[in-house]
CSV table of C-alpha atoms and ligand atoms in Angstrom, one decimal:
chain,number,residue,atom,x,y,z
A,20,MET,CA,119.1,118.0,137.7
A,21,ALA,CA,116.9,116.3,135.2
A,22,LYS,CA,115.7,112.8,136.4
A,23,PRO,CA,116.9,109.9,134.3
A,24,ARG,CA,114.1,108.8,132.1
A,25,PRO,CA,112.8,105.2,133.1
A,26,ALA,CA,114.7,102.7,130.9
A,27,LYS,CA,112.7,101.2,128.2
A,28,ARG,CA,113.4,97.5,127.5
A,29,ILE,CA,113.1,96.1,123.9
A,30,LEU,CA,111.6,92.6,124.0
A,31,ASP,CA,112.3,89.9,121.6
A,32,SER,CA,108.7,88.3,122.0
A,33,TYR,CA,105.6,88.7,123.7
A,34,THR,CA,103.1,86.1,125.0
A,35,ILE,CA,99.4,87.0,123.8
A,36,LYS,CA,97.3,87.2,127.0
A,37,GLY,CA,95.1,84.5,127.7
A,38,SER,CA,96.9,82.3,125.1
A,39,ASN,CA,100.1,80.4,124.9
A,40,LYS,CA,101.0,82.1,121.4
A,41,THR,CA,104.0,84.0,121.2
A,42,ILE,CA,104.5,86.9,118.7
A,43,LYS,CA,107.9,88.3,117.5
A,44,PRO,CA,108.8,91.5,115.4
A,45,GLY,CA,107.8,90.8,111.9
A,46,ASP,CA,104.8,88.7,113.0
A,47,CYS,CA,101.2,89.9,112.0
A,48,VAL,CA,98.6,90.0,114.4
A,49,LEU,CA,94.8,90.8,114.8
A,50,MET,CA,94.1,93.8,117.3
A,51,ARG,CA,90.7,94.5,119.0
A,52,GLN,CA,88.7,97.6,117.7
A,53,PRO,CA,87.0,99.7,120.2
A,54,ASP,CA,83.9,98.8,118.5
A,55,SER,CA,83.8,95.1,119.1
A,56,SER,CA,81.1,94.4,116.3
A,57,LYS,CA,83.8,95.3,113.7
A,58,PRO,CA,86.4,92.8,112.6
A,59,PRO,CA,89.6,93.3,114.3
A,60,TYR,CA,92.6,95.6,112.9
A,61,VAL,CA,95.3,93.8,111.0
A,62,ALA,CA,98.7,94.8,111.7
A,63,ARG,CA,102.4,94.1,111.3
A,64,VAL,CA,104.5,94.0,114.8
A,65,GLU,CA,107.7,96.2,114.0
A,66,SER,CA,109.0,96.1,117.6
A,67,ILE,CA,107.8,95.4,121.3
A,68,GLU,CA,109.0,97.2,124.3
A,69,ALA,CA,108.1,97.3,127.9
A,70,GLY,CA,108.5,99.4,130.8
A,71,SER,CA,111.6,99.3,133.0
A,72,ARG,CA,109.8,96.5,135.2
A,73,GLY,CA,108.8,94.4,132.1
A,74,SER,CA,105.0,95.8,132.6
A,75,ASN,CA,103.1,98.1,130.3
A,76,VAL,CA,104.1,96.2,127.1
A,77,LYS,CA,103.6,98.3,123.9
A,78,VAL,CA,104.1,97.2,120.4
A,79,ARG,CA,105.1,99.5,117.4
A,80,VAL,CA,103.0,98.4,114.5
A,81,ARG,CA,102.4,98.9,111.0
A,82,TRP,CA,98.8,98.8,110.0
A,83,TYR,CA,97.2,96.9,107.2
A,84,TYR,CA,94.2,98.4,105.8
A,85,ARG,CA,91.0,96.6,104.9
A,86,PRO,CA,89.6,97.8,101.4
A,87,GLU,CA,86.7,99.4,103.2
A,88,GLU,CA,89.2,101.5,105.4
A,89,SER,CA,90.9,102.8,102.4
A,90,ILE,CA,90.0,106.0,100.7
A,91,GLY,CA,88.8,104.3,97.5
A,92,GLY,CA,86.5,101.8,99.5
A,93,ARG,CA,86.1,98.3,98.6
A,94,ARG,CA,86.1,97.6,94.8
A,95,GLN,CA,84.7,94.3,93.2
A,96,PHE,CA,88.2,92.8,92.7
A,97,HIS,CA,89.3,93.0,96.2
A,98,GLY,CA,89.3,89.8,97.9
A,99,ALA,CA,87.4,89.1,101.3
A,100,LYS,CA,90.7,88.5,103.0
A,101,GLU,CA,92.7,91.2,101.1
A,102,VAL,CA,94.7,93.8,103.2
A,103,PHE,CA,97.0,96.7,102.1
A,104,LEU,CA,100.2,97.2,103.7
A,105,SER,CA,99.9,100.9,104.5
A,106,ASP,CA,102.6,103.6,105.4
A,107,HIS,CA,100.7,104.3,108.5
A,108,TYR,CA,102.5,103.3,111.9
A,109,ASP,CA,101.4,103.4,115.7
A,110,VAL,CA,102.1,102.4,118.9
A,111,GLN,CA,99.6,100.2,120.9
A,112,SER,CA,99.2,98.4,124.0
A,113,ALA,CA,99.8,94.9,123.6
A,114,ASP,CA,96.7,94.2,125.5
A,115,THR,CA,94.7,95.0,122.5
A,116,ILE,CA,96.3,91.9,120.6
A,117,GLU,CA,93.6,89.1,120.1
A,118,GLY,CA,95.5,86.6,118.1
A,119,LYS,CA,98.1,86.0,115.3
A,120,CYS,CA,97.4,86.1,111.7
A,121,PHE,CA,99.2,85.3,108.4
A,122,VAL,CA,99.5,87.8,105.5
A,123,HIS,CA,100.5,86.0,102.7
A,124,SER,CA,101.7,87.2,99.2
A,125,PHE,CA,98.9,87.0,96.5
A,126,LYS,CA,100.6,84.0,94.8
A,127,ASN,CA,101.0,82.0,98.1
A,128,TYR,CA,97.4,82.7,98.9
A,129,THR,CA,96.0,81.6,95.8
A,130,LYS,CA,98.3,78.3,96.3
A,131,LEU,CA,96.7,77.8,100.0
A,132,ASP,CA,94.6,74.5,99.9
A,133,ALA,CA,92.1,75.8,102.5
A,134,VAL,CA,91.9,79.5,103.7
A,135,GLY,CA,91.6,79.8,107.4
A,136,ASN,CA,90.1,82.6,109.6
A,137,GLU,CA,93.8,83.9,110.2
A,138,ASP,CA,94.9,84.0,106.4
A,139,TYR,CA,95.0,87.2,104.7
A,140,PHE,CA,96.8,88.3,101.7
A,141,CYS,CA,98.6,91.5,100.4
A,142,ARG,CA,99.3,92.4,96.8
A,143,PHE,CA,99.3,96.5,97.3
A,144,GLU,CA,100.9,99.0,99.5
A,145,TYR,CA,98.8,101.7,100.5
A,146,LYS,CA,99.7,105.5,101.1
A,147,SER,CA,97.2,106.5,103.8
A,148,ALA,CA,97.5,110.3,103.0
A,149,THR,CA,96.6,110.1,99.4
A,150,GLY,CA,95.0,106.8,99.0
A,151,SER,CA,97.2,105.7,96.4
A,152,PHE,CA,98.5,102.4,95.8
A,153,ILE,CA,101.8,100.6,94.9
A,154,PRO,CA,101.6,99.2,92.3
A,155,ASP,CA,99.1,101.5,90.7
A,156,ARG,CA,98.5,99.2,87.7
A,157,ILE,CA,98.0,95.3,87.8
A,158,ALA,CA,97.1,92.8,85.4
A,159,VAL,CA,93.6,92.6,84.4
A,160,PHE,CA,91.7,89.6,82.8
A,161,CYS,CA,88.6,88.6,81.2
A,162,LYS,CA,86.3,90.4,78.9
A,163,CYS,CA,85.3,92.7,81.8
A,164,GLU,CA,89.1,93.6,82.3
A,165,MET,CA,89.3,93.4,86.0
A,166,PRO,CA,92.3,92.4,88.5
A,167,TYR,CA,91.9,88.9,89.7
A,168,ASN,CA,89.8,88.3,92.7
A,169,PRO,CA,90.9,85.0,94.4
A,170,ASP,CA,87.5,84.5,95.7
A,171,ASP,CA,85.8,84.2,92.3
A,172,LEU,CA,86.4,81.1,90.0
A,173,MET,CA,88.0,81.8,86.7
A,174,ILE,CA,88.7,79.6,83.9
A,175,GLN,CA,91.9,79.6,81.7
A,176,CYS,CA,91.6,79.7,77.8
A,177,GLU,CA,94.0,77.0,76.5
A,178,GLY,CA,94.4,79.2,73.5
A,179,CYS,CA,95.5,82.8,74.6
A,180,SER,CA,95.9,81.7,78.3
A,181,ASP,CA,93.5,84.6,79.5
A,182,TRP,CA,91.1,84.0,82.3
A,183,TYR,CA,87.6,84.3,82.2
A,184,HIS,CA,84.6,84.6,84.7
A,185,PRO,CA,81.8,82.1,83.9
A,186,ALA,CA,79.3,84.9,84.2
A,187,CYS,CA,81.2,87.1,81.5
A,188,ILE,CA,81.0,84.2,78.9
A,189,ASP,CA,77.4,83.3,79.7
A,190,MET,CA,78.1,80.1,81.7
A,191,THR,CA,77.2,79.1,85.5
A,192,VAL,CA,80.0,78.4,88.0
A,193,GLU,CA,78.8,74.7,87.8
A,194,GLU,CA,79.2,74.4,84.1
A,195,ALA,CA,82.5,76.0,84.3
A,196,LYS,CA,83.9,73.6,87.0
A,197,LYS,CA,83.0,70.6,84.8
A,198,LEU,CA,84.7,71.8,81.7
A,199,GLU,CA,87.9,69.8,80.9
A,200,HIS,CA,88.8,72.1,78.0
A,201,PHE,CA,88.1,75.7,77.5
A,202,PHE,CA,88.9,78.1,74.4
A,203,CYS,CA,87.3,81.6,74.6
A,204,GLN,CA,85.1,82.9,71.9
A,205,SER,CA,88.0,84.7,69.6
A,206,CYS,CA,90.3,81.3,70.2
A,207,SER,CA,87.6,78.9,69.2
A,208,SER,CA,86.6,80.8,66.2
A,209,GLN,CA,90.3,80.5,65.1
A,210,ASN,CA,90.2,76.7,66.1
A,211,GLU,CA,87.3,76.2,63.9
A,212,LYS,CA,89.1,77.3,61.1
A,213,LYS,CA,92.1,75.1,61.9
A,214,THR,CA,89.8,72.0,62.3
A,215,GLU,CA,88.1,72.9,58.9
A,216,ASP,CA,91.5,73.0,57.0
A,217,SER,CA,92.7,69.7,58.6
A,218,HIS,CA,89.2,68.1,57.9
A,219,SER,CA,89.5,69.1,54.3
A,220,ALA,CA,93.0,67.9,54.3
A,221,SER,CA,92.1,64.6,55.3
A,222,ARG,CA,89.0,64.4,52.8
A,223,GLN,CA,91.6,65.0,50.1
A,224,LEU,CA,93.9,62.2,51.4
A,225,GLU,CA,90.7,59.9,51.6
A,226,SER,CA,89.8,60.6,48.0
A,227,LYS,CA,93.3,59.9,47.1
A,228,VAL,CA,93.3,56.6,48.6
A,229,GLU,CA,89.9,55.9,47.2
A,230,SER,CA,91.3,56.7,43.7
A,231,LYS,CA,94.2,54.5,44.0
A,232,ARG,CA,92.0,51.7,45.2
A,233,ARG,CA,89.6,52.5,42.1
A,234,ARG,CA,92.5,52.0,39.8
A,235,ARG,CA,93.1,48.4,41.0
B,303,ZN,ZN1,84.6,89.1,83.5
B,304,ZN,ZN1,91.5,82.5,74.0
């Protein structure tokens, strides 16, 4: 007769060893790498389970990949705190969890007043087998036609609303920060035209007023 398998217990939460921090399914965590000189792995906890006596806690995780862990590697537009939600799941010992972290949406990340050690962001899902991304296209900006890297300062043109890297428009970051108004090259050439038109219009008006005065 087959022995009954030891029952596993599904846990609602787990307190990280050596801390008072509690994690729940859905939370994001940092997990120790075997090579401690490398940055920790980032994962989302799917479920937590323990052996029948509540020991040997394991977490089922869905890995976030850092750009350098992806097949295509890190690209210029990838942020320092960017991670990709992968389709790669694993079961790990809860002992390897070193802390909690937060993986923000791209939009929320750009709105953070300060980026802490535990703040990350995700704008792509990643298929670990093929190295492909969802979405496979995102908006590009500037003359260089690059996706937005939130680590790099960009300035917005008040004419066309496109965003530009200071370096791509021959400006230093300091100069760009001081700008109160910015029009890109193509918008400012259109703008000049408009100002010229209004100048000539006002000149005409002045001459009309003058001629009226002269008549008196
Ligand atoms: Zn650029
Ligand atoms: Zn413009």
